[in-house]
Coordinates of C-alpha atoms in Angstrom, one line a residue:
Chain F
M1 CA 133.6 225.9 164.7
P2 CA 130.0 225.8 163.8
S3 CA 127.3 227.4 166.0
L4 CA 126.0 225.5 169.0
R5 CA 122.7 224.7 167.4
R6 CA 124.4 223.4 164.2
A7 CA 126.9 221.4 166.2
S8 CA 124.1 219.7 168.1
A9 CA 122.1 219.0 164.9
A10 CA 125.3 217.6 163.2
I11 CA 126.0 215.2 166.1
N12 CA 122.5 213.9 166.1
R13 CA 122.6 213.5 162.4
M14 CA 125.8 211.6 162.4
D15 CA 124.4 209.4 165.2
S16 CA 121.3 208.5 163.2
L17 CA 123.4 207.9 160.1
A18 CA 125.7 205.6 162.0
A19 CA 122.8 203.7 163.4
G20 CA 121.5 202.8 159.9
R21 CA 121.8 199.6 158.0
S22 CA 123.7 199.0 154.8
P23 CA 126.4 196.7 153.4
V24 CA 129.0 199.3 154.7
H25 CA 127.5 199.4 158.1
S26 CA 127.6 195.7 158.4
L27 CA 131.3 195.5 157.8
H28 CA 133.6 195.1 160.8
P29 CA 134.6 198.5 162.3
L30 CA 138.2 197.4 162.3
A31 CA 138.1 196.8 158.6
K32 CA 136.7 200.2 158.0
L33 CA 139.2 201.9 160.3
I34 CA 142.2 200.2 158.5
V35 CA 140.8 201.1 155.1
T36 CA 140.2 204.7 156.1
V37 CA 143.7 205.2 157.5
V38 CA 145.4 203.5 154.5
Y39 CA 143.3 205.5 152.1
I40 CA 144.2 208.8 153.8
V41 CA 147.9 208.0 153.9
V42 CA 148.0 207.0 150.3
V43 CA 146.1 210.2 149.2
I44 CA 148.4 212.3 151.2
S45 CA 151.5 210.7 149.7
C46 CA 150.4 211.4 146.1
P47 CA 152.6 213.7 144.0
P48 CA 151.9 217.4 144.3
F49 CA 151.6 218.4 140.6
N50 CA 149.1 215.8 139.3
P51 CA 145.6 216.8 140.4
G52 CA 144.1 215.1 137.4
G53 CA 145.6 211.7 138.4
L54 CA 144.6 212.3 142.1
A55 CA 141.0 212.7 141.1
V56 CA 140.8 208.9 140.5
F57 CA 140.6 208.5 144.3
L58 CA 137.2 210.1 144.1
C59 CA 136.0 206.6 143.3
Y60 CA 136.1 205.7 147.0
P61 CA 133.6 208.3 148.3
L62 CA 131.5 208.0 145.1
I63 CA 130.9 204.4 145.8
I64 CA 131.0 204.2 149.6
A65 CA 128.7 207.2 150.1
P66 CA 125.6 205.8 148.3
L67 CA 126.4 202.3 149.4
S68 CA 126.3 203.4 153.1
G69 CA 123.3 205.7 152.4
T70 CA 125.3 208.8 153.4
P71 CA 123.9 212.0 151.8
L72 CA 126.6 214.2 150.2
R73 CA 125.3 217.5 151.7
P74 CA 126.5 217.1 155.3
L75 CA 129.9 215.9 153.9
F76 CA 130.3 219.2 151.9
A77 CA 129.1 221.2 155.0
R78 CA 132.0 219.7 157.0
L79 CA 134.4 220.4 154.1
A80 CA 133.7 224.1 154.6
I81 CA 135.2 223.8 158.1
A82 CA 138.3 221.9 156.9
L83 CA 139.1 224.1 153.9
P84 CA 140.3 227.4 155.4
F85 CA 143.6 226.0 156.8
S86 CA 144.4 224.0 153.7
L87 CA 143.4 227.0 151.6
A88 CA 146.0 229.2 153.4
G89 CA 148.8 226.7 152.4
A90 CA 147.3 226.2 148.9
V91 CA 147.1 229.9 148.1
S92 CA 150.7 230.4 149.1
N93 CA 151.7 227.6 146.6
L94 CA 149.6 229.3 143.9
F95 CA 151.8 232.4 144.1
L96 CA 155.1 231.0 145.3
T97 CA 155.6 227.8 143.3
P98 CA 157.7 228.8 140.2
G99 CA 157.5 227.4 136.7
A100 CA 154.9 227.0 134.0
A101 CA 153.7 223.5 133.5
F102 CA 151.9 223.8 130.2
R103 CA 149.7 226.1 128.1
I104 CA 146.1 225.6 127.2
G105 CA 145.6 228.1 124.3
S106 CA 146.9 231.4 125.7
F107 CA 146.3 230.3 129.3
V108 CA 149.5 229.4 131.1
V109 CA 149.0 226.7 133.7
G110 CA 151.7 227.0 136.3
Y111 CA 152.9 224.4 138.8
G112 CA 151.5 226.6 141.5
L113 CA 148.0 226.1 140.1
L114 CA 148.5 222.3 139.8
S115 CA 149.7 222.2 143.4
F116 CA 146.8 224.4 144.6
A117 CA 144.3 222.1 142.9
S118 CA 146.0 219.0 144.4
I119 CA 145.9 220.4 148.0
I120 CA 142.2 221.3 147.7
L121 CA 141.4 217.9 146.2
K122 CA 143.4 216.1 148.9
T123 CA 141.4 218.0 151.5
L124 CA 138.1 216.9 150.0
L125 CA 139.3 213.2 149.8
T126 CA 140.7 213.0 153.3
V127 CA 137.8 214.8 154.9
F128 CA 135.2 212.6 153.1
A129 CA 137.1 209.4 154.0
A130 CA 137.0 210.2 157.8
L131 CA 133.4 211.4 157.7
L132 CA 132.3 208.2 155.8
L133 CA 133.9 206.2 158.6
V134 CA 131.9 207.9 161.3
A135 CA 128.7 208.0 159.2
S136 CA 128.7 204.3 158.9
T137 CA 130.1 203.2 162.2
P138 CA 128.7 203.9 165.7
F139 CA 131.2 205.9 167.8
E140 CA 131.1 203.2 170.5
E141 CA 132.3 200.6 168.0
I142 CA 135.2 202.8 166.8
N143 CA 136.1 203.3 170.4
R144 CA 136.0 199.5 171.1
Q145 CA 138.4 199.0 168.2
L146 CA 140.7 201.7 169.6
T147 CA 140.7 199.8 173.0
A148 CA 141.4 196.6 171.2
L149 CA 144.3 198.2 169.4
G150 CA 145.9 199.1 172.7
V151 CA 144.9 202.7 173.2
P152 CA 144.8 203.3 177.0
K153 CA 141.4 202.2 178.5
I154 CA 141.0 205.4 180.5
F155 CA 141.4 207.5 177.3
C156 CA 138.8 205.4 175.4
L157 CA 136.4 205.5 178.3
Q158 CA 136.4 209.2 178.7
L159 CA 136.4 209.7 174.9
V160 CA 133.1 207.8 174.6
M161 CA 131.7 209.6 177.6
T162 CA 132.8 213.0 176.3
Y163 CA 130.9 212.2 173.1
R164 CA 127.8 211.2 175.1
Y165 CA 127.9 214.5 177.1
L166 CA 128.4 216.8 174.2
S167 CA 124.7 217.1 173.6
V168 CA 124.0 217.8 177.3
L169 CA 126.6 220.5 177.5
I170 CA 125.7 222.0 174.2
D171 CA 122.1 222.2 175.3
E172 CA 123.3 223.8 178.5
A173 CA 125.4 226.4 176.7
L174 CA 122.5 227.0 174.2
T175 CA 120.1 227.7 177.1
M176 CA 122.6 230.2 178.5
T177 CA 123.4 232.0 175.2
T178 CA 119.6 232.3 174.5
A179 CA 119.0 233.7 178.0
Y180 CA 122.0 236.1 177.5
A181 CA 120.8 237.2 174.0
L182 CA 117.3 237.9 175.4
R183 CA 118.8 240.2 178.0
A184 CA 121.4 241.8 175.6
P185 CA 119.7 241.8 172.2
E186 CA 122.1 244.3 170.6
V187 CA 125.2 242.3 171.5
K188 CA 126.8 239.9 169.0
G189 CA 127.9 236.9 171.1
V190 CA 128.8 237.6 174.7
R191 CA 130.4 240.8 175.9
F192 CA 134.1 240.5 176.7
S193 CA 133.5 241.8 180.2
D194 CA 130.9 239.0 180.8
I195 CA 132.6 236.0 179.3
G196 CA 134.5 235.1 182.5
V197 CA 131.3 234.8 184.5
F198 CA 129.4 233.2 181.6
L199 CA 131.9 230.4 181.1
G200 CA 132.5 230.2 184.8
Q201 CA 128.8 229.5 185.3
L202 CA 128.9 226.9 182.6
I203 CA 131.9 225.2 184.4
L204 CA 130.0 225.1 187.7
R205 CA 127.0 223.6 185.9
S206 CA 129.3 221.1 184.2
F207 CA 130.8 220.1 187.6
G208 CA 127.3 219.7 188.9
H209 CA 126.5 217.3 186.0
A210 CA 129.7 215.4 186.5
E211 CA 129.0 214.9 190.2
H212 CA 125.5 213.6 189.4
V213 CA 126.8 211.4 186.6
Y214 CA 129.4 209.9 188.9
Q215 CA 127.0 209.2 191.7
A216 CA 124.5 207.6 189.2
M217 CA 127.3 205.5 187.7
K218 CA 128.5 204.4 191.2
C219 CA 125.0 203.3 192.1
R220 CA 125.0 201.1 189.0
G221 CA 128.3 199.4 190.0
F222 CA 130.8 201.5 188.0
D223 CA 134.3 200.3 188.9
G224 CA 136.4 202.2 186.3
G225 CA 135.3 200.2 183.3
Y226 CA 132.3 199.8 181.0
Q227 CA 130.6 196.4 180.7
T228 CA 129.9 195.9 177.1
R229 CA 128.6 193.0 175.0
A230 CA 131.2 191.1 173.0
G231 CA 132.1 192.9 169.7
A232 CA 131.4 191.4 166.3
R233 CA 133.9 188.9 164.9
L234 CA 135.9 189.5 161.8
R235 CA 134.3 187.6 158.9
P236 CA 135.9 186.5 155.6
R237 CA 134.2 189.4 153.8
D238 CA 135.8 191.9 156.2
F239 CA 139.2 190.5 155.2
I240 CA 138.2 190.6 151.5
Y241 CA 137.0 194.2 151.8
T242 CA 140.1 195.4 153.6
A243 CA 142.5 193.6 151.2
A244 CA 140.6 194.7 148.1
V245 CA 140.3 198.4 148.9
C246 CA 143.8 198.7 150.4
A247 CA 145.3 196.9 147.4
G248 CA 143.2 199.0 145.0
V249 CA 144.3 202.3 146.4
V250 CA 147.9 201.3 146.7
L251 CA 147.9 200.1 143.0
L252 CA 146.2 203.3 141.9
R253 CA 149.0 205.2 143.7
V254 CA 151.7 203.1 142.2
F255 CA 150.5 203.6 138.6
L256 CA 149.6 207.3 139.2
Chain M
M1 CA 145.3 226.1 164.9
H2 CA 143.9 222.8 163.9
M3 CA 146.2 221.4 161.2
S4 CA 144.7 219.4 158.3
D5 CA 146.1 216.3 156.8
V6 CA 147.0 217.8 153.5
L7 CA 149.8 220.2 154.7
L8 CA 151.7 217.4 156.4
S9 CA 153.9 214.9 154.7
P10 CA 153.4 211.2 155.7
A11 CA 156.8 211.2 157.5
V12 CA 156.1 214.2 159.7
G13 CA 152.5 213.1 160.2
G14 CA 153.7 209.6 161.3
V15 CA 156.3 211.0 163.7
M16 CA 153.9 213.4 165.3
T17 CA 151.2 210.6 165.6
A18 CA 153.8 208.6 167.5
V19 CA 154.7 211.6 169.7
G20 CA 150.9 212.4 170.3
A21 CA 150.3 208.7 171.2
G22 CA 153.2 208.7 173.5
A23 CA 151.9 211.8 175.3
I24 CA 148.4 210.2 175.6
G25 CA 149.9 206.9 176.9
Y26 CA 152.1 208.7 179.4
S27 CA 149.3 210.8 180.7
A28 CA 147.0 207.8 181.0
K29 CA 149.7 206.0 183.0
K30 CA 150.2 209.0 185.3
I31 CA 146.4 209.2 186.0
S32 CA 145.9 205.5 186.7
R33 CA 148.8 205.5 189.1
G34 CA 148.0 209.1 190.2
P35 CA 146.8 210.9 193.3
D36 CA 143.2 209.5 193.5
A37 CA 144.4 205.9 193.8
E38 CA 141.5 204.9 195.9
A39 CA 138.9 206.7 193.8
N40 CA 140.6 206.0 190.5
D41 CA 137.4 206.0 188.5
K42 CA 136.2 209.4 189.7
P43 CA 138.3 211.6 187.3
I44 CA 136.7 209.9 184.3
P45 CA 133.2 211.4 184.3
M46 CA 134.8 214.7 185.5
M47 CA 137.2 214.7 182.5
A48 CA 134.4 213.7 180.1
V49 CA 132.0 216.4 181.2
M50 CA 134.8 219.0 181.2
G51 CA 135.7 217.8 177.7
A52 CA 132.2 218.4 176.6
F53 CA 132.4 221.8 178.4
V54 CA 135.4 222.8 176.3
F55 CA 133.7 221.7 173.2
A56 CA 130.6 223.7 174.0
G57 CA 132.6 226.6 175.3
Q58 CA 134.6 226.9 172.1
M59 CA 131.4 227.6 170.3
V60 CA 130.4 230.5 172.6
N61 CA 131.7 233.6 170.8
F62 CA 132.6 236.8 172.6
T63 CA 133.3 240.2 171.1
I64 CA 137.0 241.3 171.4
P65 CA 136.9 245.0 172.5
G66 CA 138.3 247.5 170.1
T67 CA 138.5 245.2 167.1
G68 CA 134.9 244.4 166.3
S69 CA 135.9 240.7 165.8
S70 CA 134.9 237.8 167.8
G71 CA 136.8 235.0 169.4
H72 CA 136.5 231.8 171.4
I73 CA 138.4 230.0 174.1
G74 CA 141.0 227.2 173.4
G75 CA 140.8 225.8 176.9
G76 CA 144.2 224.1 177.4
I77 CA 145.4 226.2 180.4
L78 CA 141.8 226.4 181.7
L79 CA 141.5 222.6 181.8
A80 CA 144.9 222.1 183.3
A81 CA 144.1 224.6 186.1
L82 CA 140.8 222.7 186.9
L83 CA 141.8 219.1 186.4
G84 CA 145.6 219.0 186.6
P85 CA 147.9 218.7 183.5
F86 CA 147.6 215.0 182.7
P87 CA 143.8 214.7 182.9
A88 CA 143.7 218.0 181.0
L89 CA 145.8 216.6 178.1
L90 CA 143.6 213.4 177.9
T91 CA 140.5 215.6 177.9
L92 CA 141.8 217.9 175.2
A93 CA 142.9 214.9 173.1
A94 CA 139.4 213.4 173.3
V95 CA 137.9 216.8 172.2
L96 CA 140.4 217.0 169.3
L97 CA 139.6 213.5 168.1
I98 CA 135.8 214.2 168.2
Q99 CA 136.3 217.5 166.4
C100 CA 138.5 215.8 163.8
L101 CA 136.1 212.9 163.2
F102 CA 132.7 214.6 163.3
F103 CA 133.5 218.2 162.2
A104 CA 136.5 217.7 160.0
D105 CA 138.3 220.3 162.2
G106 CA 141.9 218.9 162.0
G107 CA 142.9 215.8 160.1
L108 CA 143.2 212.2 161.2
L109 CA 146.8 211.9 160.1
A110 CA 147.4 215.3 161.7
Y111 CA 145.8 214.2 164.9
G112 CA 149.1 213.6 166.7
A113 CA 150.4 217.0 165.6
N114 CA 147.3 218.7 166.9
V115 CA 147.5 216.9 170.2
F116 CA 151.1 218.1 170.5
N117 CA 150.6 221.7 169.3
M118 CA 147.5 222.4 171.3
G119 CA 147.5 219.8 174.1
V120 CA 151.1 219.1 175.1
C121 CA 152.3 222.7 174.6
A122 CA 149.6 224.1 176.8
C123 CA 149.0 221.4 179.4
L124 CA 152.3 219.6 179.8
L125 CA 154.7 222.5 179.0
A126 CA 153.2 225.9 179.6
Y127 CA 151.1 224.9 182.6
P128 CA 153.8 223.2 184.8
I129 CA 156.7 225.4 183.6
V130 CA 154.9 228.8 183.6
Y131 CA 151.5 228.7 185.4
K132 CA 152.5 226.6 188.4
P133 CA 155.5 228.6 189.5
L134 CA 153.7 231.9 189.0
A135 CA 150.7 230.7 191.0
K136 CA 152.6 228.8 193.7
N137 CA 152.3 231.5 196.4
G138 CA 148.6 231.2 196.7
L139 CA 145.8 231.9 194.4
N140 CA 144.3 235.4 194.2
K141 CA 143.0 237.5 191.4
K142 CA 146.4 239.0 190.6
S143 CA 148.4 235.7 190.6
I144 CA 145.7 233.9 188.6
T145 CA 145.7 236.7 186.0
I146 CA 149.4 236.9 185.6
A147 CA 149.9 233.1 185.5
S148 CA 147.0 232.6 183.0
V149 CA 148.1 235.3 180.6
A150 CA 151.8 234.2 180.7
A151 CA 151.0 230.5 180.4
S152 CA 148.4 231.1 177.5
V153 CA 150.8 233.3 175.6
I154 CA 153.7 230.9 176.0
G155 CA 151.6 227.8 175.3
L156 CA 150.2 229.4 172.1
Q157 CA 153.6 230.7 170.9
L158 CA 155.1 227.2 171.3
G159 CA 152.1 225.7 169.6
A160 CA 152.2 228.2 166.7
F161 CA 155.9 227.6 166.3
C162 CA 155.4 223.8 166.1
V163 CA 152.7 224.4 163.4
V164 CA 155.3 226.4 161.4
L165 CA 158.0 223.8 161.9
E166 CA 155.8 220.8 161.0
T167 CA 154.4 222.6 157.9
V168 CA 157.9 223.7 156.7
L169 CA 159.4 220.3 157.4
S170 CA 156.6 218.6 155.5
G171 CA 157.4 220.7 152.4
V172 CA 153.9 220.5 151.0
T173 CA 153.6 224.3 150.9
E174 CA 156.1 226.7 149.5
L175 CA 155.7 229.0 152.6
P176 CA 159.2 230.1 153.6
F177 CA 160.1 229.4 157.2
G178 CA 160.8 233.0 158.1
A179 CA 157.8 234.6 156.5
F180 CA 155.4 231.9 157.9
A181 CA 156.9 232.3 161.4
L182 CA 156.6 236.1 161.2
L183 CA 153.0 235.7 160.2
M184 CA 152.0 233.0 162.8
Q185 CA 153.9 234.2 165.9
P186 CA 152.4 237.8 166.2
I187 CA 148.9 236.6 165.4
H188 CA 149.2 234.0 168.2
L189 CA 150.6 236.6 170.5
A190 CA 147.4 238.5 170.2
I191 CA 145.3 235.4 170.4
G192 CA 147.3 234.3 173.5
L193 CA 146.7 237.6 175.3
V194 CA 142.9 237.3 174.7
E195 CA 142.9 233.7 175.6
G196 CA 144.9 234.4 178.8
L197 CA 142.5 237.2 179.9
V198 CA 139.4 235.1 179.3
T199 CA 141.0 232.1 181.1
A200 CA 141.9 234.4 184.0
A201 CA 138.4 235.8 184.1
V202 CA 136.9 232.3 184.2
L203 CA 139.3 231.0 186.8
C204 CA 138.8 234.1 189.0
F205 CA 135.1 233.5 188.9
V206 CA 135.4 229.8 189.7
H207 CA 138.0 230.7 192.5
S208 CA 135.5 233.1 194.1
A209 CA 132.6 230.7 193.8
R210 CA 134.2 227.2 194.4
P211 CA 137.9 227.7 195.3
E212 CA 138.3 223.9 196.0
L213 CA 137.7 223.2 192.3
L214 CA 141.0 224.8 191.2
E215 CA 144.2 222.8 191.4
G216 CA 146.0 224.4 194.3
G217 CA 142.9 226.2 195.5
T218 CA 143.1 224.3 198.7
P219 CA 146.7 223.0 198.9
P220 CA 147.0 219.3 199.7
A221 CA 149.5 218.2 202.3
L222 CA 152.7 217.0 200.6
G223 CA 153.7 213.6 201.7
P224 CA 157.1 212.1 200.7
N225 CA 155.5 210.0 197.9
S226 CA 152.6 212.3 197.0
A227 CA 151.7 212.8 193.3
E228 CA 152.4 216.5 193.8
R229 CA 156.0 215.8 194.7
K230 CA 156.4 213.4 191.9
F231 CA 154.9 215.9 189.5
R232 CA 157.7 218.4 190.2
K233 CA 160.1 216.1 188.4
T234 CA 157.9 215.9 185.3
P235 CA 158.6 219.3 183.6
A236 CA 162.2 218.4 183.1
L237 CA 161.3 214.9 181.8
I238 CA 158.7 216.4 179.5
A239 CA 161.2 219.0 178.2
V240 CA 163.6 216.2 177.4
L241 CA 160.8 214.2 175.7
A242 CA 159.8 217.3 173.6
A243 CA 163.4 217.9 172.6
A244 CA 163.7 214.3 171.6
A245 CA 160.5 214.5 169.6
L246 CA 161.8 217.6 167.7
V247 CA 165.2 216.0 167.0
I248 CA 163.5 212.8 165.7
A249 CA 161.0 214.9 163.6
C250 CA 163.9 216.9 162.1
G251 CA 165.9 213.8 161.5
V252 CA 163.2 211.8 159.9
S253 CA 162.2 214.7 157.7
L254 CA 165.8 215.3 156.5
L255 CA 165.9 211.6 155.7
A256 CA 162.6 211.8 154.0
S257 CA 163.7 214.8 151.9
A258 CA 166.9 212.9 150.9
F259 CA 164.5 210.3 149.4
P260 CA 162.0 212.8 148.1
D261 CA 159.1 210.8 149.5
G262 CA 159.5 207.7 151.6
L263 CA 156.5 206.0 150.1
E264 CA 157.4 207.0 146.6
W265 CA 160.9 205.7 147.2
S266 CA 159.7 202.4 148.5
I267 CA 157.2 202.2 145.6
E268 CA 160.0 202.8 143.1
N269 CA 162.0 200.1 144.6
V270 CA 159.2 197.7 144.7
T271 CA 158.1 198.3 141.2
A272 CA 161.7 198.1 140.0
A273 CA 162.7 195.1 141.9
D274 CA 159.7 192.9 142.2
I275 CA 157.0 193.6 139.8
Q276 CA 159.1 194.0 136.7
R277 CA 160.9 190.7 137.4
S278 CA 157.8 188.8 138.2
G279 CA 157.5 187.3 134.7
G280 CA 154.3 185.9 133.5
V281 CA 151.9 187.7 135.7
Y282 CA 153.5 191.0 135.1
D283 CA 153.7 190.5 131.3
A284 CA 150.1 189.5 131.2
A285 CA 149.1 192.4 133.3
S286 CA 151.1 194.9 131.4
G287 CA 149.8 193.4 128.1
L288 CA 146.3 194.0 129.4
V289 CA 147.2 197.6 130.5
D290 CA 148.7 198.4 127.1
A291 CA 145.8 196.9 125.3
T292 CA 143.2 198.9 127.3
A293 CA 145.2 202.0 128.1
F294 CA 143.7 205.1 126.8
M295 CA 147.0 206.9 126.9
P296 CA 149.9 204.5 127.2
D297 CA 153.1 205.7 128.8
Y298 CA 151.2 208.5 130.5
G299 CA 152.1 211.4 128.4
F300 CA 153.0 212.8 125.1
A301 CA 156.6 212.6 123.9
G302 CA 158.4 215.8 123.3
A303 CA 159.4 218.9 125.1
E304 CA 159.3 219.3 128.9
E305 CA 156.2 221.5 128.7
G306 CA 154.5 219.0 126.5
S307 CA 155.2 216.1 128.9
A308 CA 153.8 218.0 131.9
L309 CA 150.7 218.7 129.8
G310 CA 150.6 215.1 128.8
T311 CA 150.9 213.7 132.3
S312 CA 148.3 216.1 133.5
A313 CA 145.9 215.4 130.6
A314 CA 146.5 211.7 130.8
G315 CA 145.9 211.7 134.6
L316 CA 142.8 213.8 134.2
I317 CA 141.3 211.8 131.4
G318 CA 142.1 208.5 133.1
S319 CA 140.6 209.8 136.3
A320 CA 137.5 211.2 134.6
I321 CA 136.8 207.8 133.0
T322 CA 137.2 205.9 136.2
V323 CA 135.3 208.5 138.2
I324 CA 132.4 208.5 135.7
I325 CA 132.2 204.7 136.0
A326 CA 132.4 204.8 139.8
G327 CA 129.9 207.6 139.9
G328 CA 127.6 205.6 137.7
I329 CA 127.9 202.6 140.0
G330 CA 127.3 204.9 143.0
F331 CA 124.2 206.4 141.3
I332 CA 122.8 202.9 140.5
I333 CA 123.4 201.8 144.1
H334 CA 121.6 205.0 145.3
R335 CA 118.7 204.4 143.0
V336 CA 118.4 200.7 144.0
R337 CA 118.5 201.6 147.7
N338 CA 115.8 204.2 147.2
T339 CA 113.5 202.0 145.1
R340 CA 113.8 199.1 147.5
A341 CA 112.6 201.8 149.9
K342 CA 112.8 200.0 153.2
P343 CA 114.0 202.8 155.4
A344 CA 116.4 201.5 158.0
P345 CA 115.5 202.3 161.6
G346 CA 116.8 205.7 162.7
L347 CA 117.7 206.6 159.1
G348 CA 114.9 209.0 158.5
R349 CA 115.0 211.7 156.0
H350 CA 116.2 215.0 157.5

């Protein structure tokens, strides 16, 4: 996980990107959600020893990122978080997959190397697809679609509220870690003997916040549900976008 | 322990998504018919703020004595002890989804697997089966510590074993089951011990400051239909559900390995049965493909080694051409957007 300060900056940045305007932003959130899921499933299902062919799926982020005005740097920063786990599996394939696929000059390319490259490339493609979705769609809209798709209301409601309170609690934790660091400048992080009291204090503050939030919400007539404006309707271009991209990636997969 | 998409096969990912969705749905149902019937809406802000707490708490690093390394909490048992198992699962599931979408920590296809490995194993299995019985004779420093450490260790062992099973059943990596399990289980034994000790320290502090915040801190009266009484039946039910999930996962994966890849198999059938027989359109399309193909038939004829090289080279060259075109289009879009230079509100340069 990133540091507190970076996480806070990352959330703010995604929020401001999602609030932007572009042809991708103006698409219906459901269309983008379906396209993202289909794209990820198709990429994951690609054969393991053809990284060259897999690279064709780079088209999607290469077009959608500039079209939605999403800079590539934050995407690569998130990739660094996702890579370690994939890397562990990929490295094992590098050494354990038997057989030489072909030679380039005197360099033998084994199936292990092809599989390694495929896993790394698949990580990049799936991570970018998910991030491009949240960089071009406000989280509340994704949440609304989840509700519409039948995800339990209580889960959606607390999902969106958790997201809203992240910055509050991250700021709270940041204040506490700064105060701790000022009192214990030689210590990296928090001492093991102090962590119970430290996190316990953070919990008590969180409960305090929760109580205040609940009272404020009750005062405004909260009855277990959010009152929201009606969501956007699906327009013909949403259908065209969904059909075109889904058909495109499935066809690429078929001929891969 | 966050699994990424790429180490899961679509079959295992799909099954685990269904299992994760089932666990979320079941927990949501339990809460909405649960103990706070009259104040049904109160747990929501509490869960939300505690979710944000876990998220922030996971980023507070502490030094692990004697090792020089640092660690952070996972929070499953902690949440269950503060909120109860079902709200804790929903809270953790929300945190996992936010981590997956915004921080690429765990994949979207692997989301169900992550909810199961980290949420269900800790909140719905280790907590009711291990923590509750150990802490049932009243909460004090000793009982909280024993219950927290035992529940954290068992929860993480279960979770780590599920990661091994899901990875091996997916067959994406060559990791042999035995070696992978031997690597994962001891590491997570150590992590579980540290996690348990930190959970215990936090819970002891909360218990001394605000005992009423802990589940069981002030025992509620048990009526014949109280949620507490109903809850006693749930471990068995959950164990049955978990066993069923495992059986289904194994079954589907065996089926999937019989047909090397479900999607591949269906694609082969589709291409063999429909497209090739679809006459005019197919002929026209294949004529177009042949006419424009840089490397028809996707490979060089000849020895096996040559054909692997051919497939790879053809794939790579085909992809390179497509990606260059796509990159060019992307670059033009980028330039056009910049020269139009009407910055959208809230889309400032950072």
